[in-house]
Coordinates of C-alpha atoms in Angstrom, one line a residue:
X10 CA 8.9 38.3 14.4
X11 CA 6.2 35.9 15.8
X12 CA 7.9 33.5 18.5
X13 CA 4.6 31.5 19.9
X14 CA 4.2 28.1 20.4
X15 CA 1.5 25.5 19.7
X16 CA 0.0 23.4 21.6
X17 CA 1.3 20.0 20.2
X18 CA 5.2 21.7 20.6
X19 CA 4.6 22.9 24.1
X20 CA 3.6 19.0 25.1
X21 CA 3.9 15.3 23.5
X22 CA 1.6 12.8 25.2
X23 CA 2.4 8.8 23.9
X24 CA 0.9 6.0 25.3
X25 CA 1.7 2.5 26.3
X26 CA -0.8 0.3 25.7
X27 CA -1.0 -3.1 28.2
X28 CA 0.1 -6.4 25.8
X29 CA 1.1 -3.9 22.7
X30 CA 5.2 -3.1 23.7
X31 CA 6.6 0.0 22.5
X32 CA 10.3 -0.5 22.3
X33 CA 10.9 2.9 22.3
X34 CA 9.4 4.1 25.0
X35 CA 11.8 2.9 27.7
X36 CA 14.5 5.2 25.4
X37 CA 12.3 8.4 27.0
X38 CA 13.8 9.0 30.1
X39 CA 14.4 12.5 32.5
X40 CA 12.4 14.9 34.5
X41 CA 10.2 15.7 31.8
X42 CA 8.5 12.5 31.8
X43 CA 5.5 12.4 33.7
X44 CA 3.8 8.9 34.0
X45 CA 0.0 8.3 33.9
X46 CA -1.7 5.5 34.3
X47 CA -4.9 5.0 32.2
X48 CA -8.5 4.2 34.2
X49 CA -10.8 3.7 31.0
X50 CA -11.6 0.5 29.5
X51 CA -9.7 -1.1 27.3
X52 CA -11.9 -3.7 24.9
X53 CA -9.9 -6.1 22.9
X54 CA -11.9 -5.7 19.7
X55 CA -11.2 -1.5 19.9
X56 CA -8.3 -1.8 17.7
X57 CA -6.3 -4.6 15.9
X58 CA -2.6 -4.8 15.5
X59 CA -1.6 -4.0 11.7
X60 CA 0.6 -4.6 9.7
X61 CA 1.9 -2.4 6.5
X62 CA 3.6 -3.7 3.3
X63 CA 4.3 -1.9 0.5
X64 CA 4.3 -3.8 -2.4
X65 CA 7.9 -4.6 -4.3
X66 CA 8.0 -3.5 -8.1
X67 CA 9.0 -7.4 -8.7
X68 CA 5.6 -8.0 -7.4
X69 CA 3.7 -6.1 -10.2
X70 CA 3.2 -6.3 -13.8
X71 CA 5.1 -3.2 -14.7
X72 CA 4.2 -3.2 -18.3
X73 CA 0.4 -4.1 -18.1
X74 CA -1.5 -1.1 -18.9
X75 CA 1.7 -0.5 -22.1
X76 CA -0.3 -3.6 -23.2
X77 CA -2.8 -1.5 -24.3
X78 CA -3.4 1.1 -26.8
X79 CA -3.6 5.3 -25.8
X80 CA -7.3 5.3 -26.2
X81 CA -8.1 2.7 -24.3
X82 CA -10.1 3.7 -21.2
X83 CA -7.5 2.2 -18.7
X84 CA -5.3 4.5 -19.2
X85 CA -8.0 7.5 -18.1
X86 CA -8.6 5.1 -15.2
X87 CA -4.9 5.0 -14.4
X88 CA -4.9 9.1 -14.6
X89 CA -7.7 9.6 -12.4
X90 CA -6.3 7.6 -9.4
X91 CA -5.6 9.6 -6.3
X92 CA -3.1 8.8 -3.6
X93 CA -4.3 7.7 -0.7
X94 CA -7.1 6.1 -2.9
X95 CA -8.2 2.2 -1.8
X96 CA -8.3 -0.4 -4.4
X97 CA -8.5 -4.3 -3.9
X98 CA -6.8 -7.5 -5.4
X99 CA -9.3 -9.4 -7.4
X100 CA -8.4 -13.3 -7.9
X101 CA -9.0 -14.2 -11.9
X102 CA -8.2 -17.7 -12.6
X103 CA -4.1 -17.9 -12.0
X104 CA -3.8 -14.2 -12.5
X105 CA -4.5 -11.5 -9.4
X106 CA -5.4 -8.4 -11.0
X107 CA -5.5 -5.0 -9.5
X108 CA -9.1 -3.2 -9.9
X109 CA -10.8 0.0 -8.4
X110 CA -14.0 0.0 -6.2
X111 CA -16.1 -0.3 -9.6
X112 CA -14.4 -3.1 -10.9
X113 CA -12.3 -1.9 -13.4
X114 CA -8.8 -3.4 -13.5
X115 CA -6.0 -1.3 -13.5
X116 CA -2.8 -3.4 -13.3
X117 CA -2.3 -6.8 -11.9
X118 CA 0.6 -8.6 -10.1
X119 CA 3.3 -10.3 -11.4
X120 CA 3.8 -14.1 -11.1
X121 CA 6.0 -13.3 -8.1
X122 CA 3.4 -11.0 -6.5
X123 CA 0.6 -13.3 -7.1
X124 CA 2.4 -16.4 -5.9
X125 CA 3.5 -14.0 -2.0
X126 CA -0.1 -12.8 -2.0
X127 CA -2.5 -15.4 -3.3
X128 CA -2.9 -17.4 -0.2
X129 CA -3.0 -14.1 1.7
X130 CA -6.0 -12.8 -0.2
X131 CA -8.3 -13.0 2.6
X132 CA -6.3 -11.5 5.5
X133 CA -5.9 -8.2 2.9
X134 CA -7.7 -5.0 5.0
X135 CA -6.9 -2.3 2.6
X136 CA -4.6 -1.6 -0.3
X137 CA -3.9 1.6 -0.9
X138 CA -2.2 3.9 -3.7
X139 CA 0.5 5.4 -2.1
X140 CA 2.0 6.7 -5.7
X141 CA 2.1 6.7 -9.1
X142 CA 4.7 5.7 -11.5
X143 CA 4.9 6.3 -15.4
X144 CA 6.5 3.9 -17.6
X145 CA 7.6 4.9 -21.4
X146 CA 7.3 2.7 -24.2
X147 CA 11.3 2.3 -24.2
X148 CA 11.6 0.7 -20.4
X149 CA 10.7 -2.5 -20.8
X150 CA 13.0 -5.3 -22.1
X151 CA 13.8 -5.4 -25.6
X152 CA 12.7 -9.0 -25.9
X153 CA 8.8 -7.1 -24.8
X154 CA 8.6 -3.8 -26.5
X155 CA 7.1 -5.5 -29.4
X156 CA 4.2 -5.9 -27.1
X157 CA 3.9 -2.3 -25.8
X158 CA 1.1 -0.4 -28.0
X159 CA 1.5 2.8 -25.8
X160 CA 3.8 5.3 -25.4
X161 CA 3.5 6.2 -22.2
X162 CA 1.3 4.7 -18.8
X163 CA 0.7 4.5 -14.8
X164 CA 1.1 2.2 -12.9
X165 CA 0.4 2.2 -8.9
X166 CA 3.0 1.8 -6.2
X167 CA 0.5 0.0 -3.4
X168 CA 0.6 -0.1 0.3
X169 CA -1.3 -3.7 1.6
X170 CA -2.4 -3.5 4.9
X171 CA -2.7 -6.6 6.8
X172 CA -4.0 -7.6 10.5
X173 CA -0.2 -8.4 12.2
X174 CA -1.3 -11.7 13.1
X175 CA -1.9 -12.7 9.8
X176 CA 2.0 -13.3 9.6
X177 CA 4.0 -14.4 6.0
X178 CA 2.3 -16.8 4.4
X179 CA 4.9 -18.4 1.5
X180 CA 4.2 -19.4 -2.1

């Protein structure tokens, strides 16, 4: 029986950086705790405070992609997304659609998303696929099914990360 120890469980170093409070670091108290203070140079523009949303399922068009027939390419698009992977929110007219890093769109918001993040556009850093969620031609409302012409299709659960400052910005 092997009973070692590595070297990230034999120490845990955190850091407190001047004008960026940790709440939880006053929580760490005891013996173990050794202070240091740190003697490099801290520029302001070496990092930026941000902030991570993920996005609601109110705030995208679930049934987008069912819109659209099997064969149509977006659902091979949709398939081939990785999480992790970065797409980007694309303004088009009143809609906000949701396309990869060659254009294509993959989904777009609903009128509730696109009215939260439309005049939060340009603050956007990253948006990111964080999962994947498949939608049968039986899950949407009755009242829409007549407008499904797939079976089955993804659609992206999204992380959007935003500089902190950048705050909530309403309708």
């Amino acid at each position: 029986m092997y009973v070692g120890m590595t070297r990230a469980e034999e120490t845990l170093r955190l850091l407190k950086i001047p004008g960026r409070p940790n709440p939880f670091l006053k929580e760490i108290r005891g013996d173990f705790v050794i202070p240091l203070t740190y003697r490099g140079i801290l520029e302001a523009s070496d990092h930026i405070d941000k902030k991570y949303e993920l996005l609601g399922l109110n705030e995208i068009y679930l049934d987008y992609a069912g819109s659209f027939p099997q064969s149509d390419p977006i659902h091979r698009h949709l398939s081939e997304l990785k999480t992790g992977q970065c797409v980007y929110f694309c303004q088009n007219n009143s809609k906000i659609e949701i396309r990869d890093h060659g254009g294509k769109c993959l989904a777009r918001l609903s009128n509730e998303g696109a009215n939260k993040w439309r005049k939060r556009l340009d603050h956007i850093l990253e948006v990111r696929i964080v999962a994947m969620l498949r939608r049968h031609r039986d899950d949407p409302d009755e009242n829409f099914q007549k407008k499904i012409r797939a079976d089955n299709w993804e659609l992206p659960v999204l992380e959007v990360v935003i500089p902190a400052s950048a705050g909530e910005v309403n309708g």
